[in-house]
């Protein structure tokens, strides 16, 4: 069973993917087993890297799920007629294997403990709109009147400090 679920939320190009990659690397080097879930929020179809391969042919023939395995690697694609809900993805992940932490990128409206990335002033509306925020990483200094004492705030350039706090959160 998964110990921790942490969400990274923010608007496009706010640094979410960069932060997730740093968190995954840091957690992995600290001996944690990490899974990630990314919401492709820009619409359009995902790029499938196996076009023309057998697993692709299985899906083209109508398979609901197609799995390819090789040398300890598993590639799974499940197609359904509705958008994937985050709770479905978490159930799927938690039934595949046991993770120490799952890091979710996107799915802003979900209620998991979240880090919010703020790049522009107009992004500040996320602080009032989203729930369960425990950390904010901003590209600029935030006015003190916007800060909530229950949330930890960092400037993007203070990477060492926020990565220390976040690894402790993932270990805890």
Short mmCIF file of N, CA and C in Angstrom, two decimals:
data_model
loop_
_atom_site.label_atom_id
_atom_site.label_comp_id
_atom_site.label_asym_id
_atom_site.label_seq_id
_atom_site.Cartn_x
_atom_site.Cartn_y
_atom_site.Cartn_z
N UNK A 1 0.84 -1.18 0.00
CA UNK A 1 0.00 0.00 0.00
C UNK A 1 0.89 1.25 0.00
N UNK A 2 0.42 2.24 -0.66
CA UNK A 2 1.16 3.49 -0.78
C UNK A 2 1.13 4.26 0.54
N UNK A 3 2.29 4.75 0.95
CA UNK A 3 2.37 5.55 2.18
C UNK A 3 1.93 6.99 1.94
N UNK A 4 2.42 7.60 0.84
CA UNK A 4 2.20 9.03 0.61
C UNK A 4 1.71 9.29 -0.81
N UNK A 5 0.85 10.26 -0.93
CA UNK A 5 0.44 10.78 -2.23
C UNK A 5 0.65 12.29 -2.16
N UNK A 6 1.42 12.81 -3.11
CA UNK A 6 1.70 14.24 -3.19
C UNK A 6 1.36 14.72 -4.58
N UNK A 7 0.70 15.84 -4.65
CA UNK A 7 0.26 16.42 -5.90
C UNK A 7 1.06 17.68 -6.20
N UNK A 8 1.41 17.88 -7.47
CA UNK A 8 2.06 19.11 -7.91
C UNK A 8 1.10 19.77 -8.89
N UNK A 9 0.62 20.97 -8.54
CA UNK A 9 -0.38 21.66 -9.34
C UNK A 9 0.14 23.03 -9.76
N UNK A 10 -0.42 23.53 -10.83
CA UNK A 10 -0.06 24.84 -11.34
C UNK A 10 -0.48 24.93 -12.79
N UNK A 11 -0.36 26.11 -13.34
CA UNK A 11 -0.73 26.29 -14.73
C UNK A 11 0.41 25.83 -15.64
N UNK A 12 0.15 25.78 -16.91
CA UNK A 12 1.11 25.35 -17.92
C UNK A 12 2.40 26.16 -17.83
N UNK A 13 3.51 25.46 -17.97
CA UNK A 13 4.85 26.07 -17.96
C UNK A 13 5.23 26.74 -16.64
N UNK A 14 4.64 26.28 -15.55
CA UNK A 14 4.98 26.85 -14.24
C UNK A 14 6.13 26.10 -13.57
N UNK A 15 6.57 24.99 -14.15
CA UNK A 15 7.67 24.22 -13.58
C UNK A 15 7.27 22.91 -12.93
N UNK A 16 6.03 22.48 -13.17
CA UNK A 16 5.54 21.25 -12.54
C UNK A 16 6.40 20.03 -12.92
N UNK A 17 6.60 19.82 -14.20
CA UNK A 17 7.33 18.63 -14.65
C UNK A 17 8.77 18.66 -14.15
N UNK A 18 9.40 19.82 -14.17
CA UNK A 18 10.77 19.94 -13.66
C UNK A 18 10.81 19.58 -12.19
N UNK A 19 9.86 20.08 -11.41
CA UNK A 19 9.82 19.76 -9.99
C UNK A 19 9.56 18.27 -9.77
N UNK A 20 8.62 17.70 -10.51
CA UNK A 20 8.32 16.27 -10.35
C UNK A 20 9.57 15.44 -10.64
N UNK A 21 10.29 15.77 -11.71
CA UNK A 21 11.51 15.02 -12.04
C UNK A 21 12.53 15.12 -10.91
N UNK A 22 12.69 16.30 -10.32
CA UNK A 22 13.62 16.47 -9.20
C UNK A 22 13.16 15.66 -7.99
N UNK A 23 11.85 15.67 -7.71
CA UNK A 23 11.33 14.92 -6.56
C UNK A 23 11.51 13.42 -6.76
N UNK A 24 11.25 12.94 -7.97
CA UNK A 24 11.42 11.51 -8.25
C UNK A 24 12.89 11.11 -8.07
N UNK A 25 13.78 11.89 -8.62
CA UNK A 25 15.21 11.60 -8.50
C UNK A 25 15.65 11.60 -7.04
N UNK A 26 15.25 12.62 -6.30
CA UNK A 26 15.62 12.75 -4.89
C UNK A 26 15.05 11.59 -4.08
N UNK A 27 13.78 11.28 -4.29
CA UNK A 27 13.15 10.19 -3.54
C UNK A 27 13.81 8.85 -3.87
N UNK A 28 14.08 8.63 -5.14
CA UNK A 28 14.72 7.36 -5.56
C UNK A 28 16.10 7.21 -4.95
N UNK A 29 16.89 8.28 -4.94
CA UNK A 29 18.23 8.19 -4.35
C UNK A 29 18.16 8.05 -2.83
N UNK A 30 17.01 8.35 -2.24
CA UNK A 30 16.81 8.15 -0.80
C UNK A 30 16.14 6.81 -0.51
N UNK A 31 16.10 5.94 -1.51
CA UNK A 31 15.59 4.59 -1.30
C UNK A 31 14.08 4.44 -1.34
N UNK A 32 13.37 5.46 -1.79
CA UNK A 32 11.92 5.36 -1.86
C UNK A 32 11.49 4.82 -3.22
N UNK A 33 10.45 4.02 -3.21
CA UNK A 33 9.87 3.50 -4.45
C UNK A 33 8.79 4.49 -4.89
N UNK A 34 8.96 5.08 -6.08
CA UNK A 34 8.12 6.19 -6.53
C UNK A 34 7.32 5.81 -7.77
N UNK A 35 6.07 6.20 -7.78
CA UNK A 35 5.23 6.12 -8.97
C UNK A 35 4.76 7.52 -9.30
N UNK A 36 4.53 7.80 -10.58
CA UNK A 36 4.02 9.11 -10.97
C UNK A 36 2.77 8.95 -11.83
N UNK A 37 1.91 9.94 -11.73
CA UNK A 37 0.72 10.03 -12.58
C UNK A 37 0.68 11.45 -13.11
N UNK A 38 0.58 11.60 -14.41
CA UNK A 38 0.54 12.93 -15.02
C UNK A 38 -0.77 13.10 -15.76
N UNK A 39 -1.41 14.23 -15.51
CA UNK A 39 -2.62 14.59 -16.24
C UNK A 39 -2.21 15.36 -17.48
N UNK A 40 -2.60 14.86 -18.63
CA UNK A 40 -2.32 15.52 -19.90
C UNK A 40 -3.45 16.52 -20.13
N UNK A 41 -3.29 17.70 -19.56
CA UNK A 41 -4.37 18.67 -19.52
C UNK A 41 -4.55 19.52 -20.76
N UNK A 42 -3.73 19.30 -21.78
CA UNK A 42 -3.80 20.15 -22.96
C UNK A 42 -4.68 19.56 -24.06
N UNK A 43 -5.35 18.46 -23.76
CA UNK A 43 -6.22 17.84 -24.76
C UNK A 43 -5.41 17.09 -25.79
N UNK A 44 -6.11 16.52 -26.73
CA UNK A 44 -5.43 15.76 -27.78
C UNK A 44 -5.05 14.37 -27.30
N UNK A 45 -4.67 13.56 -28.26
CA UNK A 45 -4.30 12.19 -27.95
C UNK A 45 -2.86 12.10 -27.50
N UNK A 46 -2.60 11.11 -26.65
CA UNK A 46 -1.24 10.85 -26.22
C UNK A 46 -0.48 10.16 -27.35
N UNK A 47 0.79 10.37 -27.43
CA UNK A 47 1.62 9.71 -28.42
C UNK A 47 1.94 8.30 -27.94
N UNK A 48 1.65 7.33 -28.77
CA UNK A 48 1.94 5.94 -28.45
C UNK A 48 3.25 5.57 -29.13
N UNK A 49 4.19 5.08 -28.35
CA UNK A 49 5.51 4.78 -28.88
C UNK A 49 5.60 3.42 -29.55
N UNK A 50 4.55 2.63 -29.52
CA UNK A 50 4.64 1.27 -30.05
C UNK A 50 3.87 1.07 -31.36
N UNK A 51 3.59 2.15 -32.08
CA UNK A 51 2.82 2.02 -33.32
C UNK A 51 3.46 0.98 -34.24
N UNK A 52 2.61 0.06 -34.71
CA UNK A 52 3.06 -1.01 -35.59
C UNK A 52 3.50 -2.26 -34.86
N UNK A 53 3.74 -2.18 -33.56
CA UNK A 53 4.16 -3.33 -32.77
C UNK A 53 2.94 -4.18 -32.41
N UNK A 54 3.19 -5.37 -31.84
CA UNK A 54 2.10 -6.29 -31.53
C UNK A 54 1.10 -5.72 -30.55
N UNK A 55 1.59 -5.02 -29.49
CA UNK A 55 0.66 -4.46 -28.52
C UNK A 55 -0.24 -3.40 -29.17
N UNK A 56 0.30 -2.64 -30.10
CA UNK A 56 -0.48 -1.67 -30.86
C UNK A 56 -1.54 -2.40 -31.69
N UNK A 57 -1.15 -3.49 -32.33
CA UNK A 57 -2.09 -4.29 -33.15
C UNK A 57 -3.21 -4.84 -32.28
N UNK A 58 -2.89 -5.23 -31.06
CA UNK A 58 -3.92 -5.73 -30.14
C UNK A 58 -4.96 -4.64 -29.87
N UNK A 59 -4.49 -3.42 -29.61
CA UNK A 59 -5.42 -2.32 -29.36
C UNK A 59 -6.23 -1.98 -30.60
N UNK A 60 -5.59 -2.00 -31.75
CA UNK A 60 -6.30 -1.71 -32.99
C UNK A 60 -7.39 -2.75 -33.26
N UNK A 61 -7.17 -3.96 -32.79
CA UNK A 61 -8.15 -5.02 -32.96
C UNK A 61 -9.29 -4.92 -31.96
N UNK A 62 -9.15 -4.02 -30.97
CA UNK A 62 -10.25 -3.80 -30.03
C UNK A 62 -9.98 -4.20 -28.60
N UNK A 63 -8.74 -4.54 -28.25
CA UNK A 63 -8.43 -4.93 -26.87
C UNK A 63 -8.68 -3.75 -25.93
N UNK A 64 -9.32 -4.01 -24.83
CA UNK A 64 -9.56 -3.00 -23.81
C UNK A 64 -8.25 -2.64 -23.11
N UNK A 65 -7.41 -3.65 -22.89
CA UNK A 65 -6.11 -3.45 -22.26
C UNK A 65 -5.06 -4.20 -23.05
N UNK A 66 -3.90 -3.61 -23.16
CA UNK A 66 -2.79 -4.23 -23.86
C UNK A 66 -1.54 -4.05 -23.00
N UNK A 67 -0.84 -5.15 -22.76
CA UNK A 67 0.35 -5.11 -21.93
C UNK A 67 1.51 -5.75 -22.68
N UNK A 68 2.65 -5.11 -22.61
CA UNK A 68 3.88 -5.68 -23.15
C UNK A 68 4.87 -5.77 -21.99
N UNK A 69 5.56 -6.89 -21.90
CA UNK A 69 6.55 -7.07 -20.84
C UNK A 69 7.87 -7.53 -21.44
N UNK A 70 8.96 -7.09 -20.84
CA UNK A 70 10.29 -7.50 -21.27
C UNK A 70 11.30 -7.11 -20.21
N UNK A 71 12.11 -8.08 -19.78
CA UNK A 71 13.22 -7.82 -18.87
C UNK A 71 12.82 -6.99 -17.65
N UNK A 72 11.75 -7.35 -16.99
CA UNK A 72 11.33 -6.65 -15.79
C UNK A 72 10.54 -5.37 -16.03
N UNK A 73 10.33 -5.00 -17.28
CA UNK A 73 9.57 -3.79 -17.62
C UNK A 73 8.16 -4.19 -18.04
N UNK A 74 7.20 -3.35 -17.69
CA UNK A 74 5.81 -3.57 -18.04
C UNK A 74 5.28 -2.29 -18.66
N UNK A 75 4.67 -2.42 -19.82
CA UNK A 75 4.01 -1.28 -20.45
C UNK A 75 2.54 -1.66 -20.59
N UNK A 76 1.68 -0.87 -19.96
CA UNK A 76 0.26 -1.16 -19.94
C UNK A 76 -0.51 0.01 -20.53
N UNK A 77 -1.42 -0.31 -21.42
CA UNK A 77 -2.33 0.72 -21.90
C UNK A 77 -3.75 0.18 -21.79
N UNK A 78 -4.58 0.93 -21.13
CA UNK A 78 -5.98 0.57 -20.96
C UNK A 78 -6.81 1.67 -21.61
N UNK A 79 -7.68 1.29 -22.52
CA UNK A 79 -8.52 2.27 -23.23
C UNK A 79 -9.95 2.12 -22.73
N UNK A 80 -10.57 3.22 -22.44
CA UNK A 80 -11.97 3.18 -22.04
C UNK A 80 -12.71 4.34 -22.69
N UNK A 81 -14.02 4.30 -22.61
CA UNK A 81 -14.83 5.28 -23.33
C UNK A 81 -15.08 6.56 -22.55
N UNK A 82 -14.43 6.72 -21.41
CA UNK A 82 -14.55 7.96 -20.64
C UNK A 82 -13.17 8.36 -20.12
N UNK A 83 -13.03 9.60 -19.73
CA UNK A 83 -11.76 10.09 -19.20
C UNK A 83 -11.43 9.37 -17.90
N UNK A 84 -10.16 9.14 -17.69
CA UNK A 84 -9.71 8.50 -16.47
C UNK A 84 -9.85 9.45 -15.30
N UNK A 85 -10.48 8.98 -14.25
CA UNK A 85 -10.58 9.73 -13.01
C UNK A 85 -9.34 9.41 -12.18
N UNK A 86 -8.89 10.37 -11.39
CA UNK A 86 -7.69 10.16 -10.59
C UNK A 86 -7.84 8.97 -9.65
N UNK A 87 -9.02 8.79 -9.04
CA UNK A 87 -9.20 7.66 -8.11
C UNK A 87 -9.06 6.32 -8.83
N UNK A 88 -9.46 6.24 -10.11
CA UNK A 88 -9.27 5.01 -10.88
C UNK A 88 -7.78 4.73 -11.10
N UNK A 89 -7.03 5.78 -11.41
CA UNK A 89 -5.60 5.62 -11.64
C UNK A 89 -4.88 5.20 -10.37
N UNK A 90 -5.25 5.82 -9.24
CA UNK A 90 -4.62 5.45 -7.98
C UNK A 90 -4.93 4.00 -7.60
N UNK A 91 -6.17 3.57 -7.82
CA UNK A 91 -6.54 2.18 -7.56
C UNK A 91 -5.71 1.24 -8.42
N UNK A 92 -5.59 1.59 -9.70
CA UNK A 92 -4.79 0.78 -10.62
C UNK A 92 -3.34 0.70 -10.13
N UNK A 93 -2.75 1.84 -9.81
CA UNK A 93 -1.37 1.87 -9.33
C UNK A 93 -1.20 1.06 -8.06
N UNK A 94 -2.10 1.23 -7.12
CA UNK A 94 -1.95 0.56 -5.84
C UNK A 94 -2.16 -0.95 -5.95
N UNK A 95 -2.80 -1.38 -7.02
CA UNK A 95 -2.97 -2.82 -7.23
C UNK A 95 -1.83 -3.43 -8.04
N UNK A 96 -1.05 -2.59 -8.71
CA UNK A 96 0.08 -3.10 -9.48
C UNK A 96 1.23 -3.47 -8.55
N UNK A 97 1.59 -2.57 -7.67
CA UNK A 97 2.73 -2.76 -6.78
C UNK A 97 2.62 -1.80 -5.61
N UNK A 98 3.51 -1.94 -4.67
CA UNK A 98 3.50 -1.07 -3.51
C UNK A 98 4.50 0.06 -3.71
N UNK A 99 4.05 1.28 -3.55
CA UNK A 99 4.90 2.45 -3.66
C UNK A 99 5.05 3.10 -2.30
N UNK A 100 6.19 3.74 -2.08
CA UNK A 100 6.35 4.56 -0.89
C UNK A 100 5.67 5.91 -1.09
N UNK A 101 5.71 6.39 -2.33
CA UNK A 101 5.10 7.68 -2.65
C UNK A 101 4.63 7.66 -4.10
N UNK A 102 3.45 8.26 -4.33
CA UNK A 102 2.97 8.52 -5.68
C UNK A 102 2.92 10.02 -5.83
N UNK A 103 3.56 10.51 -6.89
CA UNK A 103 3.57 11.94 -7.16
C UNK A 103 2.66 12.19 -8.36
N UNK A 104 1.66 13.02 -8.14
CA UNK A 104 0.67 13.35 -9.16
C UNK A 104 1.01 14.72 -9.73
N UNK A 105 1.08 14.79 -11.05
CA UNK A 105 1.28 16.08 -11.71
C UNK A 105 -0.04 16.48 -12.37
N UNK A 106 -0.60 17.56 -11.90
CA UNK A 106 -1.88 18.02 -12.45
C UNK A 106 -3.04 17.57 -11.58
N UNK A 107 -4.21 17.40 -12.21
CA UNK A 107 -5.45 17.06 -11.50
C UNK A 107 -5.70 18.08 -10.39
N UNK A 108 -5.59 19.37 -10.72
CA UNK A 108 -5.66 20.46 -9.74
C UNK A 108 -6.82 20.36 -8.76
N UNK A 109 -7.98 19.92 -9.24
CA UNK A 109 -9.18 19.93 -8.41
C UNK A 109 -9.21 18.81 -7.37
N UNK A 110 -8.30 17.86 -7.46
CA UNK A 110 -8.28 16.76 -6.50
C UNK A 110 -7.81 17.26 -5.14
N UNK A 111 -8.13 16.50 -4.11
CA UNK A 111 -7.91 16.99 -2.74
C UNK A 111 -6.67 16.43 -2.06
N UNK A 112 -5.75 15.85 -2.82
CA UNK A 112 -4.55 15.30 -2.20
C UNK A 112 -3.62 16.42 -1.76
N UNK A 113 -2.73 16.15 -0.79
CA UNK A 113 -1.79 17.18 -0.34
C UNK A 113 -0.99 17.71 -1.53
N UNK A 114 -0.98 19.04 -1.67
CA UNK A 114 -0.40 19.56 -2.90
C UNK A 114 0.60 20.67 -2.71
N UNK A 115 1.51 20.68 -3.69
CA UNK A 115 2.48 21.74 -3.89
C UNK A 115 1.92 22.55 -5.06
N UNK A 116 1.84 23.87 -4.90
CA UNK A 116 1.33 24.71 -5.98
C UNK A 116 2.48 25.55 -6.53
N UNK A 117 2.62 25.51 -7.84
CA UNK A 117 3.65 26.29 -8.53
C UNK A 117 3.00 27.59 -9.02
N UNK A 118 3.59 28.71 -8.65
CA UNK A 118 3.09 30.03 -9.04
C UNK A 118 4.16 30.71 -9.91
N UNK A 119 3.83 30.96 -11.16
CA UNK A 119 4.80 31.61 -12.05
C UNK A 119 4.46 33.09 -12.29
N UNK A 120 3.17 33.38 -12.46
CA UNK A 120 2.72 34.74 -12.77
C UNK A 120 1.72 35.22 -11.71
N UNK A 121 1.56 36.52 -11.60
CA UNK A 121 0.59 37.07 -10.63
C UNK A 121 -0.80 36.51 -10.82
N UNK A 122 -1.22 36.31 -12.07
CA UNK A 122 -2.57 35.78 -12.31
C UNK A 122 -2.72 34.34 -11.80
N UNK A 123 -1.61 33.65 -11.54
CA UNK A 123 -1.66 32.29 -10.99
C UNK A 123 -2.04 32.28 -9.51
N UNK A 124 -1.95 33.44 -8.87
CA UNK A 124 -2.27 33.52 -7.44
C UNK A 124 -3.69 33.08 -7.12
N UNK A 125 -4.58 33.15 -8.10
CA UNK A 125 -5.97 32.71 -7.86
C UNK A 125 -6.04 31.25 -7.45
N UNK A 126 -5.02 30.46 -7.80
CA UNK A 126 -4.99 29.06 -7.41
C UNK A 126 -4.97 28.90 -5.89
N UNK A 127 -4.35 29.84 -5.19
CA UNK A 127 -4.23 29.73 -3.74
C UNK A 127 -5.58 29.79 -3.04
N UNK A 128 -6.53 30.50 -3.63
CA UNK A 128 -7.88 30.57 -3.06
C UNK A 128 -8.78 29.46 -3.59
N UNK A 129 -8.44 28.94 -4.75
CA UNK A 129 -9.29 27.99 -5.46
C UNK A 129 -9.02 26.53 -5.08
N UNK A 130 -7.76 26.21 -4.80
CA UNK A 130 -7.39 24.82 -4.55
C UNK A 130 -7.42 24.49 -3.07
N UNK A 131 -7.58 23.21 -2.77
CA UNK A 131 -7.61 22.77 -1.37
C UNK A 131 -6.42 21.89 -1.05
N UNK A 132 -6.14 21.77 0.22
CA UNK A 132 -5.11 20.89 0.76
C UNK A 132 -3.70 21.27 0.29
N UNK A 133 -3.43 22.56 0.20
CA UNK A 133 -2.11 23.05 -0.18
C UNK A 133 -1.21 23.03 1.06
N UNK A 134 -0.05 22.39 0.95
CA UNK A 134 0.90 22.42 2.06
C UNK A 134 2.17 23.18 1.70
N UNK A 135 2.38 23.43 0.40
CA UNK A 135 3.60 24.11 -0.03
C UNK A 135 3.32 24.92 -1.29
N UNK A 136 3.91 26.11 -1.36
CA UNK A 136 3.83 26.96 -2.54
C UNK A 136 5.25 27.30 -2.96
N UNK A 137 5.54 27.10 -4.24
CA UNK A 137 6.82 27.49 -4.80
C UNK A 137 6.53 28.53 -5.86
N UNK A 138 7.07 29.73 -5.66
CA UNK A 138 6.75 30.86 -6.52
C UNK A 138 7.99 31.37 -7.25
N UNK A 139 7.76 31.85 -8.45
CA UNK A 139 8.83 32.43 -9.27
C UNK A 139 9.14 33.86 -8.83
N UNK A 140 8.33 34.42 -7.94
CA UNK A 140 8.55 35.79 -7.48
C UNK A 140 8.17 35.84 -6.00
N UNK A 141 8.61 36.89 -5.32
CA UNK A 141 8.30 37.04 -3.90
C UNK A 141 6.81 37.35 -3.74
N UNK A 142 6.17 36.58 -2.89
CA UNK A 142 4.73 36.77 -2.66
C UNK A 142 4.51 37.81 -1.57
N UNK A 143 3.48 38.63 -1.73
CA UNK A 143 3.14 39.58 -0.66
C UNK A 143 2.76 38.82 0.61
N UNK A 144 3.21 39.31 1.75
CA UNK A 144 2.97 38.61 3.02
C UNK A 144 1.49 38.45 3.33
N UNK A 145 0.65 39.39 2.86
CA UNK A 145 -0.78 39.30 3.17
C UNK A 145 -1.45 38.11 2.45
N UNK A 146 -0.79 37.54 1.45
CA UNK A 146 -1.34 36.37 0.76
C UNK A 146 -0.96 35.07 1.45
N UNK A 147 -0.03 35.12 2.36
CA UNK A 147 0.51 33.91 2.96
C UNK A 147 -0.36 33.42 4.12
N UNK A 148 -0.55 32.11 4.15
CA UNK A 148 -1.31 31.42 5.17
C UNK A 148 -0.30 30.69 6.06
N UNK A 149 -0.44 30.78 7.36
CA UNK A 149 0.55 30.18 8.26
C UNK A 149 0.61 28.66 8.20
N UNK A 150 -0.42 28.01 7.64
CA UNK A 150 -0.43 26.55 7.52
C UNK A 150 0.29 26.05 6.27
N UNK A 151 0.76 26.96 5.44
CA UNK A 151 1.41 26.62 4.18
C UNK A 151 2.86 27.10 4.23
N UNK A 152 3.76 26.27 3.70
CA UNK A 152 5.17 26.64 3.61
C UNK A 152 5.40 27.27 2.24
N UNK A 153 6.09 28.41 2.22
CA UNK A 153 6.33 29.15 0.97
C UNK A 153 7.82 29.19 0.65
N UNK A 154 8.12 29.03 -0.64
CA UNK A 154 9.50 29.10 -1.10
C UNK A 154 9.57 29.88 -2.40
N UNK A 155 10.70 30.50 -2.61
CA UNK A 155 11.00 31.10 -3.91
C UNK A 155 11.62 29.97 -4.75
N UNK A 156 11.36 29.98 -6.04
CA UNK A 156 11.86 28.94 -6.94
C UNK A 156 13.38 28.78 -6.82
N UNK A 157 14.09 29.87 -6.58
CA UNK A 157 15.55 29.82 -6.49
C UNK A 157 16.06 29.18 -5.20
N UNK A 158 15.17 28.93 -4.25
CA UNK A 158 15.55 28.34 -2.96
C UNK A 158 15.41 26.82 -3.00
N UNK A 159 15.90 26.23 -4.08
CA UNK A 159 15.72 24.81 -4.34
C UNK A 159 16.20 23.90 -3.21
N UNK A 160 17.37 24.17 -2.67
CA UNK A 160 17.89 23.33 -1.60
C UNK A 160 16.94 23.23 -0.42
N UNK A 161 16.36 24.36 -0.05
CA UNK A 161 15.44 24.38 1.09
C UNK A 161 14.15 23.63 0.81
N UNK A 162 13.52 23.90 -0.35
CA UNK A 162 12.25 23.22 -0.58
C UNK A 162 12.43 21.74 -0.87
N UNK A 163 13.53 21.34 -1.49
CA UNK A 163 13.76 19.91 -1.71
C UNK A 163 13.99 19.19 -0.38
N UNK A 164 14.68 19.83 0.58
CA UNK A 164 14.86 19.23 1.91
C UNK A 164 13.51 19.01 2.59
N UNK A 165 12.64 20.02 2.54
CA UNK A 165 11.32 19.91 3.17
C UNK A 165 10.50 18.83 2.48
N UNK A 166 10.55 18.79 1.16
CA UNK A 166 9.71 17.84 0.42
C UNK A 166 10.18 16.41 0.57
N UNK A 167 11.48 16.16 0.66
CA UNK A 167 11.94 14.78 0.87
C UNK A 167 11.52 14.31 2.26
N UNK A 168 11.53 15.20 3.25
CA UNK A 168 11.07 14.82 4.58
C UNK A 168 9.58 14.46 4.55
N UNK A 169 8.81 15.22 3.79
CA UNK A 169 7.38 14.94 3.64
C UNK A 169 7.17 13.57 2.99
N UNK A 170 7.97 13.26 1.96
CA UNK A 170 7.82 11.97 1.26
C UNK A 170 8.27 10.81 2.15
N UNK A 171 9.26 11.02 2.97
CA UNK A 171 9.74 9.96 3.86
C UNK A 171 8.78 9.74 5.04
N UNK A 172 8.11 10.83 5.46
CA UNK A 172 7.27 10.79 6.66
C UNK A 172 6.06 10.04 6.46
#
